[in-house]
Coordinates of C-alpha atoms and ligand atoms in Angstrom, one line a residue:
X1 CA 29.0 -2.4 22.3
X2 CA 27.7 -0.9 25.6
X3 CA 25.3 -2.7 27.9
X4 CA 22.2 -0.7 26.9
X5 CA 19.2 -2.3 25.3
X6 CA 18.2 -1.6 21.8
X7 CA 15.4 0.7 22.9
X8 CA 17.8 2.7 25.2
X9 CA 20.0 3.6 22.3
X10 CA 17.3 5.8 20.9
X11 CA 18.3 7.9 18.0
X12 CA 22.0 6.9 17.9
X13 CA 23.8 5.7 14.9
X14 CA 23.8 1.8 15.3
X15 CA 26.9 -0.3 14.8
X16 CA 25.9 -3.7 13.2
X17 CA 27.1 -6.8 15.0
X18 CA 26.3 -10.5 14.4
X19 CA 23.0 -9.9 16.3
X20 CA 21.8 -7.4 13.7
X21 CA 18.4 -8.2 12.2
X22 CA 18.1 -7.9 8.4
X23 CA 14.9 -6.6 6.8
X24 CA 14.5 -6.3 3.0
X25 CA 12.3 -5.3 0.1
X26 CA 12.3 -7.4 -3.1
X27 CA 11.0 -6.0 -6.4
X28 CA 11.9 -5.1 -9.9
X29 CA 12.6 -2.4 -10.6
X30 CA 13.6 -1.5 -7.0
X31 CA 15.7 1.6 -7.4
X32 CA 12.6 3.9 -7.0
X33 CA 11.4 2.2 -3.7
X34 CA 10.9 4.6 -0.8
X35 CA 10.7 1.7 1.7
X36 CA 14.4 1.6 2.6
X37 CA 14.5 5.3 3.5
X38 CA 11.3 5.0 5.5
X39 CA 12.2 1.8 7.4
X40 CA 15.8 2.7 8.1
X41 CA 14.6 6.0 9.5
X42 CA 12.3 4.1 11.9
X43 CA 15.1 1.7 12.8
X44 CA 17.4 4.5 13.6
X45 CA 14.8 6.5 15.6
X46 CA 14.1 3.4 17.7
X47 CA 17.8 2.6 18.1
X48 CA 17.3 -1.0 16.8
X49 CA 20.3 -3.0 15.7
X50 CA 18.9 -3.7 12.3
X51 CA 19.1 -2.7 8.6
X52 CA 16.5 -2.7 5.8
X53 CA 18.0 -3.4 2.3
X54 CA 16.5 -3.2 -1.2
X55 CA 17.1 -6.2 -3.5
X56 CA 16.3 -6.4 -7.2
X57 CA 14.6 -9.7 -7.7
X58 CA 13.1 -10.9 -11.0
X59 CA 9.9 -13.0 -10.8
X60 CA 11.8 -16.1 -12.1
X61 CA 14.1 -15.9 -9.1
X62 CA 11.5 -15.3 -6.4
X63 CA 11.5 -19.0 -5.2
X64 CA 15.3 -18.8 -4.7
X65 CA 15.1 -15.4 -3.0
X66 CA 12.5 -16.7 -0.6
X67 CA 14.6 -19.8 0.0
X68 CA 17.4 -17.3 0.9
X69 CA 15.0 -15.6 3.4
X70 CA 14.6 -18.9 5.1
X71 CA 18.3 -19.9 4.9
X72 CA 19.6 -16.6 6.2
X73 CA 16.6 -16.0 8.4
X74 CA 15.8 -12.5 7.3
X75 CA 13.7 -11.0 10.1
X76 CA 11.1 -9.6 7.7
X77 CA 10.6 -8.8 4.0
X78 CA 8.4 -6.6 1.9
X79 CA 7.4 -7.5 -1.6
X80 CA 6.6 -5.0 -4.3
X81 CA 5.8 -5.0 -8.1
X82 CA 5.8 -7.5 -9.8
X83 CA 6.2 -10.1 -7.0
X84 CA 3.2 -9.6 -4.7
X85 CA 1.0 -12.3 -6.5
X86 CA 3.9 -14.7 -7.2
X87 CA 4.7 -14.9 -3.5
X88 CA 1.3 -16.4 -2.6
X89 CA 2.4 -20.0 -3.3
X90 CA 5.8 -19.7 -1.8
X91 CA 5.1 -19.2 1.9
X92 CA 4.1 -21.7 4.7
X93 CA 0.9 -19.9 5.5
X94 CA -1.2 -17.0 4.2
X95 CA -3.1 -14.5 6.4
X96 CA -6.8 -14.0 5.7
X97 CA -6.0 -10.6 4.1
X98 CA -3.4 -12.1 1.7
X99 CA -5.5 -15.0 0.8
X100 CA -8.6 -13.0 -0.2
X101 CA -6.7 -10.4 -2.3
X102 CA -4.3 -13.0 -3.7
X103 CA -1.2 -10.9 -2.9
X104 CA 1.5 -10.7 -0.3
X105 CA 3.4 -7.5 0.6
X106 CA 4.9 -8.7 3.9
X107 CA 6.7 -11.8 4.9
X108 CA 7.0 -12.4 8.7
X109 CA 8.0 -15.2 11.0
X110 CA 5.4 -16.7 13.3
X111 CA 7.9 -18.9 15.2
X112 CA 9.3 -21.1 12.4
X113 CA 6.4 -20.5 10.1
X114 CA 6.9 -18.0 7.3
X115 CA 3.7 -16.1 6.9
X116 CA 2.6 -14.1 3.8
X117 CA 0.4 -11.1 4.7
X118 CA -0.8 -7.9 3.1
X119 CA -0.9 -4.6 5.0
X120 CA -2.1 -2.6 2.0
X121 CA -5.9 -2.6 2.8
X122 CA -5.4 -1.8 6.5
X123 CA -2.8 0.8 5.7
X124 CA -5.2 2.5 3.4
X125 CA -8.0 2.5 6.0
X126 CA -5.8 3.8 8.8
X127 CA -4.5 6.7 6.6
X128 CA -8.0 7.6 5.5
X129 CA -9.4 7.6 9.0
X130 CA -6.4 9.6 10.3
X131 CA -7.2 12.2 7.6
X132 CA -11.0 12.5 7.7
X133 CA -12.3 10.5 10.7
X134 CA -15.5 8.7 9.6
X135 CA -15.4 6.8 6.4
X136 CA -18.1 7.8 3.8
X137 CA -20.8 5.2 3.0
X138 CA -20.4 5.3 -0.8
X139 CA -17.2 5.0 -2.8
X140 CA -16.2 5.0 -6.5
X141 CA -13.0 3.0 -7.0
X142 CA -11.0 3.6 -10.1
X143 CA -9.0 0.6 -11.1
X144 CA -9.2 -3.2 -10.5
X145 CA -5.5 -4.2 -10.1
X146 CA -3.6 -5.3 -7.0
X147 CA -4.0 -2.1 -4.9
X148 CA -7.7 -1.9 -5.8
X149 CA -8.2 -5.4 -4.5
X150 CA -6.8 -4.4 -1.1
X151 CA -8.6 -1.1 -0.9
X152 CA -12.0 -2.6 -2.0
X153 CA -11.9 -5.5 0.5
X154 CA -10.9 -3.2 3.3
X155 CA -13.7 -0.7 2.5
X156 CA -16.2 -3.5 2.1
X157 CA -15.3 -4.8 5.6
X158 CA -16.5 -1.4 6.8
X159 CA -19.8 -1.7 5.0
X160 CA -19.0 0.9 2.3
X161 CA -21.0 0.5 -0.9
X162 CA -18.6 0.2 -3.8
X163 CA -18.8 1.1 -7.5
X164 CA -15.7 -0.2 -9.3
X165 CA -14.7 1.3 -12.6
X166 CA -11.9 -0.2 -14.8
X167 CA -10.5 0.2 -18.3
X168 CA -10.8 -3.6 -18.6
X169 CA -14.4 -3.9 -17.4
X170 CA -14.2 -7.7 -17.0
X171 CA -11.7 -7.2 -14.1
X172 CA -14.0 -4.8 -12.4
X173 CA -16.9 -7.2 -12.8
X174 CA -14.9 -10.1 -11.3
X175 CA -13.7 -8.0 -8.3
X176 CA -17.2 -6.7 -7.7
X177 CA -18.8 -10.1 -7.7
X178 CA -16.0 -11.5 -5.5
X179 CA -16.6 -8.7 -2.9
X180 CA -20.4 -9.1 -3.0
X181 CA -20.0 -12.9 -2.4
X182 CA -17.3 -12.6 0.3
X183 CA -18.8 -9.8 2.3
X184 CA -22.1 -10.1 4.1
X185 CA -21.7 -6.4 4.9
X186 CA -22.0 -4.7 1.5
X187 CA -22.6 -4.8 -2.2
X188 CA -20.2 -3.9 -5.0
X189 CA -21.1 -3.2 -8.6
X190 CA -18.9 -2.7 -11.7
X191 CA -18.9 -0.1 -14.4
X192 CA -16.8 0.6 -17.4
X193 CA -14.5 3.7 -17.5
X194 CA -16.9 5.4 -20.1
X195 CA -17.6 9.1 -19.7
X196 CA -21.4 8.5 -19.0
X197 CA -20.9 5.7 -16.5
X198 CA -18.2 7.6 -14.6
X199 CA -20.3 10.7 -14.5
X200 CA -23.2 9.0 -12.9
X201 CA -21.1 7.0 -10.4
X202 CA -19.1 10.1 -9.4
X203 CA -22.3 12.0 -8.7
X204 CA -23.5 9.3 -6.3
X205 CA -20.2 8.7 -4.4
X206 CA -18.6 10.8 -1.6
X207 CA -15.3 9.0 -1.6
X208 CA -13.4 8.5 -4.9
X209 CA -10.2 6.4 -4.8
X210 CA -7.7 6.3 -7.7
X211 CA -6.2 2.8 -7.7
X212 CA -4.9 3.2 -11.3
X213 CA -1.4 4.3 -12.2
X214 CA -2.9 7.2 -14.3
X215 CA -1.3 10.5 -13.3
X216 CA 1.9 8.9 -12.0
X217 CA 5.3 9.9 -13.2
X218 CA 6.0 10.3 -16.1
X219 CA 2.4 10.7 -17.2
X220 CA 1.7 13.6 -14.9
X221 CA -0.7 15.4 -17.3
X222 CA -3.3 12.7 -17.2
X223 CA -6.2 12.2 -14.8
X224 CA -8.4 9.1 -14.4
X225 CA -11.5 11.2 -13.7
X226 CA -12.7 14.2 -15.8
X227 CA -12.5 17.5 -14.0
X228 CA -16.2 18.3 -14.4
X229 CA -17.2 15.3 -12.3
X230 CA -15.5 16.6 -9.2
X231 CA -17.6 18.3 -6.4
X232 CA -16.7 20.1 -3.2
X233 CA -18.4 17.3 -1.2
X234 CA -16.0 14.7 -2.6
X235 CA -13.1 13.2 -0.7
X236 CA -10.6 12.3 -3.5
X237 CA -7.9 9.9 -2.5
X238 CA -5.1 9.2 -5.0
X239 CA -2.9 6.2 -4.2
X240 CA -0.2 7.7 -6.4
X241 CA 2.4 9.6 -4.4
X242 CA 4.8 10.5 -7.1
X243 CA 4.2 13.3 -7.9
X244 CA 2.9 14.4 -4.5
X245 CA 0.0 16.3 -6.1
X246 CA -1.4 14.6 -9.2
X247 CA -3.6 16.4 -11.8
X248 CA -6.6 14.7 -10.2
X249 CA -5.7 16.1 -6.8
X250 CA -5.0 19.5 -8.2
X251 CA -8.4 19.6 -9.9
X252 CA -10.1 18.3 -6.7
X253 CA -8.5 20.9 -4.5
X254 CA -9.5 23.6 -7.0
X255 CA -13.2 22.5 -6.6
X256 CA -12.9 22.6 -2.8
X257 CA -12.8 18.9 -2.3
X258 CA -10.7 17.0 0.2
X259 CA -7.6 15.8 -1.7
X260 CA -5.3 13.1 -0.2
X261 CA -2.2 11.6 -1.8
X262 CA -0.7 8.1 -1.4
X263 CA 2.1 9.1 1.0
X264 CA 0.2 8.3 4.2
X265 CA -1.0 4.9 2.9
X266 CA 2.6 4.1 2.1
X267 CA 3.7 5.1 5.6
X268 CA 0.8 3.2 7.3
X269 CA 1.3 0.0 5.4
X270 CA 5.0 0.1 6.1
X271 CA 4.4 0.8 9.8
X272 CA 2.1 -2.2 10.0
X273 CA 4.8 -4.5 8.6
X274 CA 7.4 -2.9 10.9
X275 CA 5.2 -3.6 14.0
X276 CA 4.7 -7.2 12.9
X277 CA 8.4 -7.8 12.6
X278 CA 9.7 -5.9 15.6
X279 CA 6.8 -5.6 18.1
X280 CA 7.5 -1.8 18.1
X281 CA 5.1 0.9 17.0
X282 CA 7.3 2.9 14.7
X283 CA 7.2 6.8 14.7
X284 CA 4.9 7.6 11.8
X285 CA 6.1 11.2 11.5
X286 CA 9.7 10.1 11.1
X287 CA 8.7 7.6 8.4
X288 CA 6.6 10.1 6.6
X289 CA 9.4 12.7 6.6
X290 CA 11.8 10.1 5.3
X291 CA 9.4 9.5 2.3
X292 CA 8.9 13.2 1.7
X293 CA 12.6 13.7 1.6
X294 CA 12.8 11.3 -1.4
X295 CA 10.0 13.0 -3.4
Ligands
NAP301 P1 -1.7 -2.8 -11.1 O1 -2.1 -4.0 -10.3 O2 -0.8 -2.9 -12.2 O3 -3.1 -2.2 -11.6 C1 -3.1 -1.0 -12.5 C2 -4.5 -0.5 -12.6 O4 -4.4 0.7 -13.4 C3 -5.4 -1.4 -13.4 O5 -6.7 -1.2 -13.0 C4 -5.2 -0.8 -14.9 O6 -6.4 -1.1 -15.7 C5 -5.2 0.6 -14.6 N1 -4.5 1.4 -15.6 C6 -3.2 1.3 -16.0 N2 -2.9 2.2 -17.0 C7 -4.1 2.7 -17.3 C8 -4.5 3.7 -18.3 N3 -3.6 4.2 -19.2 N4 -5.8 4.1 -18.4 C9 -6.7 3.5 -17.5 N5 -6.4 2.6 -16.6 C10 -5.1 2.2 -16.5 O7 -1.1 -1.7 -10.1 P2 -1.4 -1.4 -8.6 O8 -0.4 -2.2 -7.8 O9 -2.8 -1.6 -8.3 O10 -0.9 0.1 -8.4 C11 -1.7 1.1 -9.0 C12 -1.2 2.5 -8.5 O11 -1.3 2.6 -7.1 C13 0.3 2.7 -8.8 O12 0.4 4.1 -9.2 C14 1.0 2.5 -7.5 O13 2.2 3.3 -7.4 C15 -0.1 3.0 -6.5 N6 0.0 2.3 -5.2 C16 0.3 3.1 -4.1 C17 0.4 2.5 -2.8 C18 0.6 3.4 -1.7 O14 1.0 2.9 -0.6 N7 0.4 4.7 -1.7 C19 0.3 1.1 -2.7 C20 0.0 0.3 -3.8 C21 -0.1 1.0 -5.1 P3 -6.5 -2.4 -16.6 O15 -6.9 -3.5 -15.7 O16 -7.4 -2.1 -17.7 O17 -5.1 -2.7 -17.1

């Protein structure tokens, strides 16, 4: 090894020594994850002596996997489906974001304290602001699962009035009342995913966010919102990034609406984890290109 610091070895292929920091993503399945490509590209661009490795971890084995993180002192870990909720009870501390959405996508060390955090909501907001500037005042959110929880809380923090629609309407109702109770800033209401209710809600919203998996590979011919509800004034944000252009986004673009896919949220939530772990702001363009190269 030469005497240069990590930062001085910018862009060079890094040889791993005993000082190497190990980052990881746990999930199941994990083969499809874009995070290794994205994070290793950032590690290489910054010339850090580190590596980011995917591990297939089944929910039953998560306690042992997190014990391994502690024993081997992994420098940082991401958690993906189906482990985000299960990790909540396995860390030393939860951040405010992780506690309120009941999910963890990032483990990081605050000294010797293993903290569970979620970067999903902030990653979503940053990507939205980078794309359109000011955030609209009224939003229709499709879905009430894990990603919807992060998106809804983040938007509510900015005072956005939310209508949440979900196939299982009880989940939308629960999330809407939780947000209305937690946030002094805004109100959220719930609707079913019926044609009539969606039509009315879409007409009153500027921002529409698809937080369902409808339209994702392999069901690429489905859309969570009928085409006739789309307007040129809409900003349509689909969290799905595989395919890059879903049927929803294709329809939105055809109507002259702003159409955004989930790639930038993926990059921003990853960048927030990376910065927590390393203290470095990673190059977003390099991370994005690494994701696009996998799609
Ligand atoms: P999740 O917790 O499993 O929630 C899935 C949601 O989709 C639920 O609201 C579910 O409704 C709804 N849904 C599933 N199949 C449906 C169908 N056939 N018809 C109508 N609704 C249906 O999943 P998640 O973690 O929120 O992820 C949702 C999507 O967001 C995925 O495509 C994921 O890849 C994407 N995502 C992207 C990013 C990013 O960084 N871009 C981050 C997180 C997630 P029910 O409640 O009725 O089951």
